[in-house]
Structure formats: C-alpha cells, structure tokens
Tab-separated table of C-alpha atoms and ligand atoms in Angstrom:
chain	number	residue	atom	x	y	z
M	18	MET	CA	29.686	-14.143	21.220
M	19	ARG	CA	27.065	-11.735	19.910
M	20	ARG	CA	24.949	-12.667	16.953
M	21	ILE	CA	25.559	-10.656	13.806
M	22	LYS	CA	22.808	-10.024	11.262
M	23	ILE	CA	23.552	-11.362	7.817
M	24	VAL	CA	23.039	-7.938	6.262
M	25	ASP	CA	25.808	-6.530	8.454
M	26	LEU	CA	28.028	-9.542	7.973
M	27	LEU	CA	27.899	-9.202	4.202
M	28	LYS	CA	28.386	-5.455	4.353
M	29	GLY	CA	32.002	-5.850	5.260
M	30	THR	CA	32.918	-8.018	8.217
M	31	ALA	CA	36.557	-8.905	7.629
M	32	PRO	CA	37.236	-12.595	6.992
M	33	GLY	CA	39.466	-14.458	9.409
M	34	GLN	CA	37.321	-14.090	12.524
M	35	ASP	CA	34.691	-16.200	14.234
M	36	VAL	CA	31.084	-15.086	13.842
M	37	LEU	CA	27.700	-16.161	15.179
M	38	VAL	CA	24.692	-16.110	12.849
M	39	LYS	CA	21.124	-17.317	13.314
M	40	GLY	CA	18.511	-17.919	10.683
M	41	TRP	CA	16.491	-20.342	8.607
M	42	VAL	CA	17.766	-22.879	6.101
M	43	ARG	CA	16.757	-21.894	2.601
M	44	THR	CA	18.497	-24.713	0.772
M	45	ARG	CA	20.944	-27.479	1.464
M	46	ARG	CA	23.250	-28.989	-1.103
M	47	ASP	CA	25.402	-32.019	-0.304
M	48	SER	CA	28.637	-33.176	-1.850
M	49	LYS	CA	30.717	-36.094	-0.598
M	50	GLN	CA	32.163	-34.725	2.581
M	51	VAL	CA	30.563	-31.309	2.908
M	52	SER	CA	27.138	-29.762	2.910
M	53	PHE	CA	26.463	-26.236	1.756
M	54	VAL	CA	23.657	-24.594	3.658
M	55	ALA	CA	22.146	-21.302	2.518
M	56	LEU	CA	21.054	-19.485	5.655
M	57	ASN	CA	18.750	-16.467	5.648
M	58	ASP	CA	17.748	-14.337	8.620
M	59	GLY	CA	15.382	-11.894	6.897
M	60	SER	CA	17.688	-8.895	7.293
M	61	THR	CA	18.472	-9.064	3.563
M	62	ILE	CA	17.438	-11.021	0.514
M	63	LYS	CA	20.975	-12.465	0.511
M	64	ASN	CA	21.834	-15.737	2.176
M	65	VAL	CA	25.112	-16.593	3.823
M	66	GLN	CA	26.634	-19.904	2.861
M	67	ILE	CA	27.494	-22.229	5.727
M	68	VAL	CA	30.035	-24.919	4.897
M	69	VAL	CA	29.409	-27.987	7.044
M	70	ASP	CA	32.138	-30.614	7.184
M	71	ALA	CA	30.340	-33.935	7.732
M	72	ASP	CA	33.262	-35.331	9.788
M	73	LYS	CA	32.907	-32.666	12.424
M	74	PHE	CA	29.229	-33.211	13.259
M	75	ALA	CA	27.096	-36.113	14.398
M	76	ASP	CA	24.855	-37.692	11.771
M	77	GLU	CA	21.890	-37.113	14.078
M	78	LEU	CA	22.452	-33.372	13.890
M	79	LEU	CA	23.225	-33.297	10.175
M	80	LYS	CA	19.912	-34.978	9.446
M	81	ARG	CA	18.053	-32.168	11.135
M	82	ILE	CA	19.474	-29.466	8.854
M	83	THR	CA	16.500	-29.354	6.500
M	84	THR	CA	14.820	-26.610	4.498
M	85	GLY	CA	13.027	-24.297	6.907
M	86	ALA	CA	14.877	-25.408	10.040
M	87	CYS	CA	16.110	-22.649	12.329
M	88	LEU	CA	19.830	-22.745	13.146
M	89	SER	CA	22.382	-21.006	15.272
M	90	VAL	CA	25.827	-21.307	13.705
M	91	THR	CA	29.236	-20.304	14.990
M	92	GLY	CA	32.137	-20.530	12.610
M	93	LEU	CA	35.069	-18.966	10.886
M	94	LEU	CA	34.300	-16.337	8.282
M	95	VAL	CA	36.442	-16.996	5.216
M	96	GLU	CA	36.652	-15.714	1.690
M	97	SER	CA	34.525	-17.889	-0.506
M	98	GLN	CA	35.922	-20.209	-3.134
M	99	GLY	CA	32.682	-20.385	-5.058
M	100	GLY	CA	31.690	-17.606	-7.437
M	101	GLN	CA	28.276	-16.837	-5.905
M	102	GLN	CA	29.307	-15.080	-2.716
M	103	SER	CA	32.248	-13.144	-1.334
M	104	VAL	CA	32.383	-14.806	2.078
M	105	GLU	CA	31.160	-18.002	3.700
M	106	ILE	CA	31.221	-19.525	7.160
M	107	GLN	CA	33.068	-22.726	8.039
M	108	ALA	CA	30.832	-24.141	10.731
M	109	LYS	CA	32.386	-24.967	14.106
M	110	GLU	CA	29.231	-25.284	16.198
M	111	ILE	CA	25.684	-25.808	15.021
M	112	GLU	CA	22.633	-25.719	17.226
M	113	ILE	CA	19.203	-26.566	15.876
M	114	LEU	CA	16.893	-23.953	17.377
M	115	GLY	CA	13.821	-25.288	15.606
M	116	ASP	CA	13.360	-28.436	13.584
M	117	CYS	CA	11.318	-28.311	10.406
M	118	ASP	CA	9.565	-31.443	9.250
M	119	ALA	CA	10.480	-32.054	5.633
M	120	GLN	CA	7.317	-34.082	4.999
M	121	THR	CA	4.801	-31.429	5.960
M	122	TYR	CA	6.558	-28.039	5.635
M	123	PRO	CA	4.482	-26.140	3.033
M	124	LEU	CA	7.377	-24.126	1.606
M	125	GLN	CA	9.404	-27.111	0.414
M	126	LYS	CA	8.949	-26.693	-3.281
M	127	LYS	CA	10.199	-23.833	-5.362
M	128	GLY	CA	7.833	-22.071	-7.723
M	129	ALA	CA	4.685	-22.274	-5.578
M	130	SER	CA	1.826	-20.192	-7.024
M	131	TRP	CA	0.797	-16.831	-5.576
M	132	GLU	CA	-2.584	-18.381	-4.693
M	133	PHE	CA	-0.950	-21.195	-2.770
M	134	LEU	CA	1.275	-18.759	-0.916
M	135	ARG	CA	-1.788	-16.692	0.070
M	136	ASP	CA	-3.167	-19.812	1.732
M	137	VAL	CA	0.017	-20.013	3.798
M	138	ALA	CA	0.314	-16.275	4.409
M	139	HIS	CA	1.528	-17.087	7.922
M	140	LEU	CA	4.678	-18.597	6.429
M	141	ARG	CA	5.176	-16.620	3.236
M	142	PRO	CA	7.307	-13.883	4.852
M	143	ARG	CA	10.009	-16.583	4.800
M	144	THR	CA	10.124	-16.705	1.016
M	145	ASN	CA	12.483	-14.578	-1.051
M	146	THR	CA	9.718	-12.703	-2.812
M	147	PHE	CA	7.675	-11.819	0.247
M	148	GLY	CA	10.795	-10.976	2.227
M	149	ALA	CA	11.647	-8.500	-0.521
M	150	VAL	CA	8.113	-7.108	-0.723
M	151	PHE	CA	7.770	-6.579	3.030
M	152	ARG	CA	11.207	-5.012	3.398
M	153	ILE	CA	10.234	-2.609	0.612
M	154	ARG	CA	6.914	-1.987	2.370
M	155	HIS	CA	8.847	-0.911	5.447
M	156	GLN	CA	11.117	1.325	3.379
M	157	MET	CA	8.155	2.987	1.704
M	158	ALA	CA	6.517	3.738	5.050
M	159	PHE	CA	9.771	5.304	6.139
M	160	ALA	CA	10.002	7.285	2.899
M	161	ILE	CA	6.512	8.673	3.437
M	162	HIS	CA	7.225	9.898	6.954
M	163	THR	CA	10.542	11.331	5.783
M	164	PHE	CA	8.959	13.204	2.903
M	165	PHE	CA	6.291	14.900	4.967
M	166	HIS	CA	8.501	15.485	7.974
M	167	GLN	CA	11.069	17.246	5.778
M	168	LYS	CA	8.329	19.424	4.338
M	169	GLY	CA	7.091	20.441	7.779
M	170	PHE	CA	3.815	18.496	7.664
M	171	PHE	CA	2.621	17.133	11.004
M	172	TYR	CA	1.673	13.483	11.414
M	173	PHE	CA	-1.929	13.702	12.622
M	174	HIS	CA	-3.776	10.696	14.010
M	175	THR	CA	-7.383	10.420	12.951
M	176	PRO	CA	-9.869	7.970	14.476
M	177	LEU	CA	-10.569	4.544	13.042
M	178	ILE	CA	-14.031	4.416	14.583
M	179	THR	CA	-16.268	7.108	13.184
M	180	ALA	CA	-19.894	8.156	12.847
M	181	SER	CA	-19.467	9.799	9.429
M	182	ASP	CA	-19.039	8.431	5.909
M	183	CYS	CA	-16.359	10.575	4.280
M	184	GLU	CA	-16.770	9.251	0.769
M	185	GLY	CA	-20.549	8.949	1.043
M	186	ALA	CA	-20.487	5.604	-0.703
M	187	GLY	CA	-22.049	3.669	2.152
M	188	GLN	CA	-19.322	1.042	2.083
M	189	MET	CA	-18.727	0.912	5.792
M	190	PHE	CA	-18.179	-1.873	8.312
M	191	GLN	CA	-20.412	-1.270	11.270
M	192	VAL	CA	-18.975	-1.214	14.777
M	193	THR	CA	-21.316	-2.306	17.540
M	194	THR	CA	-21.393	-4.113	20.852
M	195	LYS	CA	-25.095	-4.868	20.465
M	196	ASN	CA	-26.354	-8.380	20.831
M	197	LEU	CA	-27.178	-9.169	17.218
M	198	TYR	CA	-29.586	-11.917	18.281
M	199	ASP	CA	-31.722	-9.532	20.271
M	200	LEU	CA	-31.983	-6.150	18.544
M	201	LYS	CA	-34.342	-3.484	19.852
M	202	LYS	CA	-36.340	-1.824	17.080
M	203	ASP	CA	-38.624	1.189	16.918
M	204	GLU	CA	-42.142	1.166	15.470
M	205	ASN	CA	-40.739	1.534	11.910
M	206	GLY	CA	-38.579	-1.511	12.354
M	207	SER	CA	-35.356	0.529	12.573
M	208	ILE	CA	-32.746	-0.640	15.033
M	209	ILE	CA	-32.394	1.611	18.091
M	210	TYR	CA	-28.785	2.584	18.704
M	211	ASP	CA	-29.242	4.883	21.709
M	212	ASP	CA	-28.058	2.149	24.027
M	213	ASP	CA	-25.199	0.981	21.804
M	214	PHE	CA	-21.617	1.547	22.985
M	215	PHE	CA	-21.285	4.997	21.422
M	216	GLY	CA	-24.961	5.836	21.603
M	217	LYS	CA	-25.192	6.056	17.827
M	218	THR	CA	-24.360	4.103	14.676
M	219	THR	CA	-20.616	3.884	14.209
M	220	SER	CA	-18.357	2.285	11.624
M	221	LEU	CA	-14.745	1.747	10.699
M	222	THR	CA	-13.469	4.727	8.774
M	223	VAL	CA	-13.169	4.770	4.980
M	224	SER	CA	-10.849	7.783	5.116
M	225	GLY	CA	-9.257	10.067	7.685
M	226	GLN	CA	-9.799	13.106	5.504
M	227	LEU	CA	-12.605	14.903	7.323
M	228	GLU	CA	-10.742	14.833	10.633
M	229	GLY	CA	-7.536	15.544	8.701
M	230	GLU	CA	-9.116	18.788	7.527
M	231	LEU	CA	-9.788	19.702	11.154
M	232	GLY	CA	-6.097	19.208	11.885
M	233	ALA	CA	-4.952	21.132	8.843
M	234	THR	CA	-7.118	24.136	9.623
M	235	GLY	CA	-5.174	24.523	12.865
M	236	LEU	CA	-1.728	23.157	12.095
M	237	GLY	CA	-1.534	24.326	8.488
M	238	ALA	CA	-0.295	21.114	6.933
M	239	ILE	CA	-0.846	17.588	8.202
M	240	TYR	CA	-0.768	14.034	6.922
M	241	THR	CA	-2.378	10.871	8.154
M	242	PHE	CA	-1.067	7.369	7.584
M	243	GLY	CA	-3.211	4.541	8.818
M	244	PRO	CA	-5.563	1.718	8.010
M	245	THR	CA	-8.874	2.371	6.294
M	246	PHE	CA	-11.727	-0.015	5.687
M	247	ARG	CA	-14.132	-0.447	2.820
M	248	ALA	CA	-16.906	-2.974	2.659
M	249	GLU	CA	-17.037	-2.869	-1.130
M	250	ASN	CA	-17.571	-6.211	-2.726
M	251	SER	CA	-14.791	-5.704	-5.253
M	252	ASN	CA	-12.919	-8.845	-6.117
M	253	THR	CA	-10.169	-7.225	-8.153
M	254	PRO	CA	-6.378	-7.337	-7.989
M	255	ARG	CA	-6.463	-3.695	-6.814
M	256	HIS	CA	-9.017	-3.681	-3.987
M	257	LEU	CA	-8.715	-4.618	-0.349
M	258	ALA	CA	-11.321	-4.361	2.391
M	259	GLU	CA	-8.570	-3.138	4.740
M	260	PHE	CA	-5.856	-0.989	3.246
M	261	TRP	CA	-3.490	1.725	4.383
M	262	MET	CA	-3.871	5.263	3.198
M	263	ILE	CA	-1.710	8.377	3.356
M	264	GLU	CA	-3.740	11.581	3.400
M	265	PRO	CA	-2.017	14.953	3.421
M	266	GLU	CA	-4.202	18.024	3.902
M	267	VAL	CA	-2.792	21.487	3.306
M	268	CYS	CA	-4.133	24.971	3.863
M	269	PHE	CA	-3.717	27.667	1.225
M	270	TYR	CA	-3.046	25.139	-1.533
M	271	ASP	CA	-4.827	25.488	-4.851
M	272	LYS	CA	-5.233	22.887	-7.571
M	273	GLN	CA	-1.813	23.602	-9.044
M	274	ASP	CA	-0.070	23.288	-5.669
M	275	LEU	CA	-1.934	20.071	-5.024
M	276	MET	CA	-0.908	18.455	-8.305
M	277	ASP	CA	2.688	19.531	-7.693
M	278	LEU	CA	2.584	17.881	-4.266
M	279	GLU	CA	1.079	14.655	-5.633
M	280	GLU	CA	3.742	14.387	-8.300
M	281	GLU	CA	6.651	15.305	-6.059
M	282	PHE	CA	5.474	12.874	-3.387
M	283	ILE	CA	5.213	9.837	-5.652
M	284	LYS	CA	8.545	10.589	-7.288
M	285	PHE	CA	10.188	10.925	-3.886
M	286	CYS	CA	8.857	7.513	-2.821
M	287	VAL	CA	9.932	5.806	-6.031
M	288	GLN	CA	13.384	7.392	-5.868
M	289	TRP	CA	13.645	6.253	-2.246
M	290	ALA	CA	13.011	2.684	-3.358
M	291	LEU	CA	15.654	2.952	-6.073
M	292	ASP	CA	18.144	4.344	-3.551
M	293	ASN	CA	17.398	2.105	-0.575
M	294	CYS	CA	16.032	-1.194	-1.842
M	295	GLN	CA	18.522	-2.166	-4.563
M	296	ASP	CA	18.969	-5.825	-3.618
M	297	ASP	CA	15.264	-6.474	-3.240
M	298	LEU	CA	14.390	-4.589	-6.423
M	299	GLU	CA	17.011	-6.471	-8.396
M	300	PHE	CA	15.543	-9.726	-7.159
M	301	LEU	CA	11.994	-8.695	-8.092
M	302	ASN	CA	13.197	-7.357	-11.425
M	303	LYS	CA	14.732	-10.732	-12.168
M	304	MET	CA	12.047	-13.030	-10.782
M	305	VAL	CA	8.728	-11.163	-10.923
M	306	ASP	CA	8.740	-8.323	-13.434
M	307	LYS	CA	11.559	-7.833	-15.915
M	308	GLY	CA	10.659	-4.219	-16.664
M	309	LEU	CA	10.391	-3.114	-13.038
M	310	ILE	CA	13.518	-1.050	-12.432
M	311	GLU	CA	13.283	0.510	-15.879
M	312	ARG	CA	9.704	1.588	-15.153
M	313	LEU	CA	10.576	3.012	-11.739
M	314	LYS	CA	13.378	5.070	-13.241
M	315	SER	CA	11.197	6.333	-16.044
M	316	VAL	CA	8.521	7.635	-13.658
M	317	VAL	CA	11.045	9.607	-11.648
M	318	GLY	CA	12.393	11.255	-14.772
M	319	ILE	CA	9.248	12.486	-16.550
M	320	ASP	CA	6.616	15.153	-16.066
M	321	PHE	CA	3.199	13.667	-15.413
M	322	MET	CA	0.512	14.566	-17.932
M	323	ARG	CA	-2.130	16.914	-16.479
M	324	LEU	CA	-5.470	16.712	-18.189
M	325	PRO	CA	-9.086	17.730	-17.501
M	326	TYR	CA	-11.574	14.872	-17.362
M	327	THR	CA	-13.521	16.348	-20.285
M	328	GLU	CA	-10.466	16.071	-22.554
M	329	GLY	CA	-9.811	12.571	-21.292
M	330	ILE	CA	-13.324	11.570	-22.340
M	331	LYS	CA	-12.700	13.031	-25.811
M	332	ILE	CA	-9.575	10.943	-26.191
M	333	LEU	CA	-11.446	7.802	-25.176
M	334	GLU	CA	-14.325	8.596	-27.546
M	335	ASP	CA	-11.817	9.140	-30.361
M	336	ALA	CA	-10.289	5.766	-29.572
M	337	ILE	CA	-13.694	4.117	-29.815
M	338	ALA	CA	-14.386	5.910	-33.104
M	339	LYS	CA	-11.113	4.480	-34.393
M	340	GLY	CA	-12.202	0.979	-33.464
M	341	HIS	CA	-10.829	0.482	-29.944
M	342	LYS	CA	-13.117	-1.728	-27.862
M	343	PHE	CA	-13.810	-1.095	-24.171
M	344	GLU	CA	-15.922	-3.325	-21.983
M	345	PHE	CA	-17.673	-0.359	-20.303
M	346	PRO	CA	-19.319	2.573	-22.122
M	347	VAL	CA	-17.652	5.985	-22.320
M	348	TYR	CA	-19.661	9.212	-22.125
M	349	TRP	CA	-19.272	12.565	-20.400
M	350	GLY	CA	-20.326	11.937	-16.845
M	351	CYS	CA	-19.258	8.317	-16.606
M	352	ASP	CA	-16.979	7.130	-13.847
M	353	LEU	CA	-13.836	5.893	-15.552
M	354	ALA	CA	-13.234	2.174	-15.322
M	355	SER	CA	-9.727	0.910	-14.860
M	356	GLU	CA	-9.565	-0.053	-18.582
M	357	HIS	CA	-10.203	3.606	-19.473
M	358	GLU	CA	-7.632	4.892	-17.033
M	359	ARG	CA	-5.077	2.448	-18.310
M	360	TYR	CA	-5.808	3.346	-21.931
M	361	LEU	CA	-4.998	6.988	-21.234
M	362	VAL	CA	-1.864	6.164	-19.269
M	363	GLU	CA	-0.425	3.162	-21.089
M	364	HIS	CA	-1.574	3.636	-24.683
M	365	HIS	CA	-2.194	7.307	-25.204
M	366	PHE	CA	0.229	9.325	-23.093
M	367	LYS	CA	2.586	6.543	-22.040
M	368	LYS	CA	3.157	8.211	-18.702
M	369	PRO	CA	1.287	8.911	-15.458
M	370	VAL	CA	-1.709	11.201	-15.853
M	371	ILE	CA	-3.252	13.596	-13.343
M	372	LEU	CA	-6.881	13.806	-14.359
M	373	THR	CA	-8.724	16.877	-13.084
M	374	ASP	CA	-12.098	18.578	-12.940
M	375	TYR	CA	-14.521	15.683	-12.817
M	376	PRO	CA	-18.311	15.869	-13.108
M	377	LYS	CA	-19.628	16.595	-9.620
M	378	GLU	CA	-21.993	13.619	-9.770
M	379	ILE	CA	-19.204	11.065	-9.627
M	380	LYS	CA	-17.218	12.726	-6.859
M	381	ALA	CA	-17.634	13.233	-3.112
M	382	PHE	CA	-19.514	16.150	-1.538
M	383	TYR	CA	-16.454	18.019	-0.245
M	384	MET	CA	-14.819	18.828	-3.585
M	385	LYS	CA	-14.599	22.459	-4.673
M	386	MET	CA	-17.097	23.390	-7.365
M	387	ASN	CA	-15.806	25.025	-10.547
M	388	GLU	CA	-17.503	28.084	-12.002
M	389	ASP	CA	-19.294	25.948	-14.579
M	390	ASN	CA	-21.284	24.462	-11.684
M	391	LYS	CA	-20.850	21.082	-13.325
M	392	THR	CA	-17.320	20.013	-12.503
M	393	VAL	CA	-15.352	19.839	-9.280
M	394	GLN	CA	-11.637	20.293	-8.644
M	395	GLY	CA	-10.624	16.677	-8.228
M	396	THR	CA	-7.056	15.685	-9.097
M	397	ASP	CA	-6.672	11.908	-9.371
M	398	VAL	CA	-3.333	10.400	-10.333
M	399	LEU	CA	-3.513	7.487	-12.767
M	400	PHE	CA	-0.574	5.119	-13.079
M	401	PRO	CA	0.605	2.486	-15.506
M	402	GLN	CA	-0.499	-1.054	-14.481
M	403	ILE	CA	-2.424	0.313	-11.500
M	404	GLY	CA	-4.976	2.845	-12.689
M	405	GLU	CA	-5.942	5.226	-9.869
M	406	ILE	CA	-3.165	5.490	-7.309
M	407	ILE	CA	-4.173	8.843	-5.766
M	408	GLY	CA	-7.560	10.447	-5.261
M	409	GLY	CA	-7.428	14.095	-4.318
M	410	SER	CA	-9.158	17.447	-4.552
M	411	VAL	CA	-9.337	21.059	-3.605
M	412	ARG	CA	-11.969	21.307	-0.857
M	413	GLU	CA	-15.061	23.448	-1.027
M	414	GLU	CA	-14.327	26.242	1.421
M	415	SER	CA	-17.576	28.192	1.003
M	416	TYR	CA	-20.012	27.412	3.811
M	417	GLU	CA	-22.959	28.120	1.566
M	418	LYS	CA	-21.858	26.032	-1.393
M	419	LEU	CA	-20.874	23.158	0.859
M	420	THR	CA	-24.155	23.075	2.750
M	421	ASN	CA	-26.034	23.242	-0.549
M	422	ARG	CA	-24.138	20.253	-1.815
M	423	ILE	CA	-24.688	18.322	1.416
M	424	GLU	CA	-28.409	19.011	1.150
M	425	GLU	CA	-28.490	17.997	-2.517
M	426	LEU	CA	-26.922	14.688	-1.618
M	427	ASN	CA	-29.179	14.124	1.393
M	428	ILE	CA	-26.280	13.790	3.788
M	429	PRO	CA	-27.636	14.273	7.337
M	430	MET	CA	-26.504	17.820	8.128
M	431	LYS	CA	-26.767	17.410	11.889
M	432	ASP	CA	-24.025	14.784	11.846
M	433	MET	CA	-21.719	17.169	9.969
M	434	TRP	CA	-21.884	20.214	12.258
M	435	TRP	CA	-18.292	19.881	13.361
M	436	TYR	CA	-17.045	19.661	9.767
M	437	LEU	CA	-19.122	22.654	8.724
M	438	ASP	CA	-17.662	24.681	11.586
M	439	THR	CA	-14.339	24.807	9.687
M	440	ARG	CA	-16.176	26.716	6.952
M	441	LYS	CA	-18.125	28.819	9.397
M	442	TYR	CA	-15.188	30.031	11.467
M	443	GLY	CA	-12.182	31.379	9.574
M	444	SER	CA	-12.657	29.203	6.518
M	445	CYS	CA	-9.625	28.890	4.263
M	446	PRO	CA	-8.791	27.480	0.852
M	447	HIS	CA	-7.284	24.029	1.303
M	448	ALA	CA	-6.648	20.821	-0.545
M	449	GLY	CA	-5.491	17.271	-0.008
M	450	PHE	CA	-5.296	13.794	-1.386
M	451	GLY	CA	-5.249	10.136	-0.450
M	452	LEU	CA	-2.658	7.686	-1.710
M	453	GLY	CA	-3.464	3.996	-1.392
M	454	PHE	CA	-0.307	2.574	0.187
M	455	GLU	CA	-0.769	-0.882	-1.334
M	456	ARG	CA	-1.367	0.596	-4.791
M	457	LEU	CA	1.965	2.394	-4.476
M	458	LEU	CA	3.529	-0.890	-3.401
M	459	LEU	CA	2.068	-2.678	-6.420
M	460	PHE	CA	3.867	-0.184	-8.585
M	461	VAL	CA	7.138	-0.237	-6.688
M	462	THR	CA	7.400	-4.016	-6.341
M	463	GLY	CA	5.982	-5.052	-9.710
M	464	MET	CA	3.642	-7.512	-7.976
M	465	SER	CA	0.365	-7.850	-9.809
M	466	ASN	CA	-2.118	-8.598	-7.039
M	467	ILE	CA	-2.754	-6.246	-4.128
M	468	ARG	CA	-3.194	-9.279	-1.846
M	469	ASP	CA	0.519	-9.887	-2.234
M	470	VAL	CA	1.824	-6.545	-0.987
M	471	ILE	CA	0.119	-6.562	2.443
M	472	PRO	CA	1.073	-9.271	4.935
M	473	PHE	CA	-2.437	-10.462	5.768
M	474	PRO	CA	-4.963	-9.323	3.163
M	475	ARG	CA	-8.633	-8.810	3.968
M	476	THR	CA	-10.935	-9.267	0.986
M	477	PRO	CA	-14.516	-10.484	0.605
M	478	GLY	CA	-14.652	-13.948	2.150
M	479	HIS	CA	-11.104	-13.798	3.498
M	480	ALA	CA	-10.028	-12.800	6.986
M	481	ASP	CA	-7.633	-15.598	7.941
M	482	PHE	CA	-4.556	-15.102	10.045
X	525	LIG	O1	-10.210	7.991	-4.063
X	525	LIG	P1	-10.441	7.665	-2.631
X	525	LIG	O2	-11.701	6.988	-2.268
X	525	LIG	O3	-10.289	9.060	-1.879
X	525	LIG	C1	-10.473	9.275	-0.567
X	525	LIG	O4	-10.698	8.443	0.281
X	525	LIG	C2	-10.222	10.717	-0.150
X	525	LIG	N1	-10.889	10.935	1.138
X	525	LIG	C3	-8.762	10.974	-0.109
X	525	LIG	C4	-8.421	12.385	0.235
X	525	LIG	O5	-8.642	13.268	-0.569
X	525	LIG	N2	-7.879	12.611	1.415
X	525	LIG	O6	-9.243	6.783	-2.097
X	525	LIG	C5	-7.934	7.268	-2.155
X	525	LIG	C6	-6.995	6.191	-2.660
X	525	LIG	C7	-7.320	5.680	-4.052
X	525	LIG	O7	-6.791	6.525	-5.036
X	525	LIG	C8	-6.647	4.326	-4.041
X	525	LIG	O8	-5.250	4.438	-4.264
X	525	LIG	C9	-6.848	3.880	-2.611
X	525	LIG	O9	-7.083	5.039	-1.842
X	525	LIG	N3	-7.973	2.959	-2.474
X	525	LIG	C10	-7.866	1.643	-2.270
X	525	LIG	N4	-6.782	0.843	-2.150
X	525	LIG	C11	-6.992	-0.465	-1.939
X	525	LIG	N5	-8.214	-1.033	-1.821
X	525	LIG	C12	-9.336	-0.268	-1.915
X	525	LIG	N6	-10.520	-0.828	-1.757
X	525	LIG	C13	-9.178	1.129	-2.152
X	525	LIG	N7	-10.039	2.157	-2.288
X	525	LIG	C14	-9.293	3.258	-2.477
X	526	LIG	MG1	-11.021	7.755	-5.882
C-alpha cells in the first residue's frame, strides 16, 4: 500500500478503506482498552488520530509509542466518534520506525519558551508553531516568485561573494583562503591580498542590488531572492547576520511607480498567506498573536500613507512637544530609530507608511538626488510591529552626479567601474527596493523575534546547527 500524506487524507479520503500513514507521535492518551495517538507528518498542522486497541498489539510495542516516536500505521479509516476530528484510523498494523526516549527527548513538555526552542533548533520544526511558521515561509517564497513572474520580471541570480560594499556601511564578512596565522603585510602593515583566492579583498554580499541593476539595464525588470549577510553587531528582535532579501530592480520606474510596486507587492504576499495558509494562520492567531488575522486583513484593505521624511520629522517633533518621550533624539537629519518608525505607523497614522525623500547623509550613494541637493529619493516602507520592512529608492542615473557622490563618500572609484558603465552607456531612469524576507515573515506569522522565522538563525555569537 502507498503511504498517504495526512494533508491529503484529511482533504477528503472516503472512510471505509484501509490507509497507510507515517509520522511522529505528538501526544498519546490512554483509556482502559484503547490508546489515542495524535500523529503528525508535517504536511499540515492537523494531526490524524490513531485508535489503538490494546488487545490487538503486544505490550512491548505499545510501550514504544511515546511522544516523538516515528510510526508507520496501517488501518481502517472511519468516521470519528469524537468531536475534534472528522475521521480517525483504527490501527491494524503498527511499525515503530524510530523510537524516542521519553527521558531525554527535549520536546516532551508543552509550553517550552522560545529561547529554549532556539537551543534545540534542530528539533523545533517538529513543534506545531515552527511547523506552521516554516510552511508559511515556503508559501511566502512561492508567493514572491509568483508575483514577479506574473508581472514579467526575470529572476536574476546575483553573486554571494563580492568585492563591493553596496550599502557602504562596512558591515561585511570577509571571504578568504589565507592562512590567518601567517599573513603577509606590506611596509604600512596592510595585509597583501594579491595572492588570496580572488586576488583581492572579497566579502559576503550585503545586497544583490548593484548586480541587480546590471541585470535590469539589459532585461528591463528583474528580481533577486537570496541570502545576504551583515556583520552588524545588532542584538535586536529584527536583525539577523544572515537573512534573505528580495530585490526587484526596474527600468523606467519613477518614485511613484516604485511606491506602487512596493505596496502592491506586500499586499499580494499578505493576501497569498490569507488564501493559502488558513490552518497555520488560525493556529498562530490562537496560540501566538490574537490579533494576527485581523491585522493581515486590515493591511490588504487600506492605502499606505505616503509621506516625505521632513514631514515625518515634524510629526515626531510635535509629539515630543506634546510630551511624548523617545529614547533617541529627533532632529532633521537623524536616522529614524525603530521607536520613531513605530510611532508614525502605530500611533499617528495607524497604518503602514512609505517614508520618502531622506537626507542624503543617512542614505547610500546610489540614491537619486532631489533638486534641493539635500534629499534623495528613498522610499522605505514602515510597518506596524516591525518598523522598516522595505528599503528602496530611485537610482541616480546621471553619471556626473553619481561619480560626484562616490567621490564625496570616498568610495574607491576604480572598484566601481563596472557599475558606472551603466550610467556611461545608455543610462536610464530606474528604481528598486529590498524587502527583508524574515521581516515580512514576522508580520505574516505574528512571531515577535526574527530568530523564530528562519530555521537556523545566525546572530552575533550564534552559528549552531
Ligand atoms: O535597507 P536595506 O539595507 O537596503 C538595501 O540593502 C538595498 N540595497 C535594497 C535595494 O534597494 N535593492 O535593506 C533592505 C531590507 C530592510 O528594509 C530590511 O527589511 C532588511 O532588508 N534587512 C534586514 N533583515 C534582517 N536582518 C538584518 N540585519 C537586516 N538588514 C536589512
Ligand atoms: Mg534600510
């Protein structure tokens, strides 16, 4: 007999036939003559109930049906007598595929803390919550490809190893095959990289954008979707050292087009979750965040607020004047802290905000300069609970303005020749953004720590598993 996944079984296999299921014991409940085993195979948050008649099986075998054990069960599918489920399986044959020691299995107890579960991240996919989160993670990845594919954007693969620092923040992990115990240095004490693997200093990428722009200026519209790395020592619930980013880049888009794309894209993803992840969302709504589904629906149904940075600062200054206390100072030119972003989104507008036209000093070199020569055409999307979920901008397409900016910021021009060529040869207006995949997942799942929406989080001091 062929094994059937529990998701398919529950979707409408007619009772009255024998079925074969395989999975892990979630719980076992005993009454006098029968045991009720909740079996889960990961295909759905739902378990199937296995009814085990003690008379029909050896005690030796019954003893081995413990929480976490892996079973193969053949039995008759019948309509369930209990209220919880529509069907259940009356076991005829049970094989223990993998025993699970009740004394040492870490997932015995219900209600383990998120911190504890992070320490057993190798096992946490077996819990209800992480099963739900990782199924939703898959669905969101699928939604993203669907969205861009339907719009005619091409999936463009950008390198993970790079010799340039897209964001210019110097938060890069170096890649080298050099013997760190025996480094050759020049007379100034600088390490010589000529004989390193790539013949120069290389790092893991912080963003695929620069190469994405190269793709876009040939293919018209591209998106990347891959891991990015940042060696920033940020121990917050919203930062990872390794996270996944989606970066569309589109030619002939202006600021308006870009904001429209950002808004449409997020709404599409959230609607996809509502349409395709009902069971998992209902579970998370019940167990993790009571307002989750409500919040997802509300975001899909409203227009995001679009607001220049300068006006945002005024609102924050007004709030301070009226007695609101922030930890970090607010002034024109400051980089907004997450408390400021959340004030605008959660208190003031009560909806997502696209903040635009930032002071050039707090943004990367590639952003298009406004006529005031002070602000650049950035378009970040700020979200309730999360703060910044998207960072985007129109790109500076003028060769002259871009090289001036690069010089001002002391970025080594010789390393950027290939990027500057896009502005030198047939330059075009273009724009793009980056969405942090895990930040989107925080929003969609209602989880509160970014370490809990990626299977194996990398953060300062943590690279287990
Ligand atoms: O705002 P960022 O730094 O923008 C860029 O990297 C641009 N090159 C994107 C582009 O225009 N193509 O990062 C983009 C997004 C942020 O809005 C945030 O959602 C996420 O990436 N992000 C992080 N997510 C998790 N952990 C971190 N350390 C993150 N840093 C940024
Ligand atoms: Mg940003």
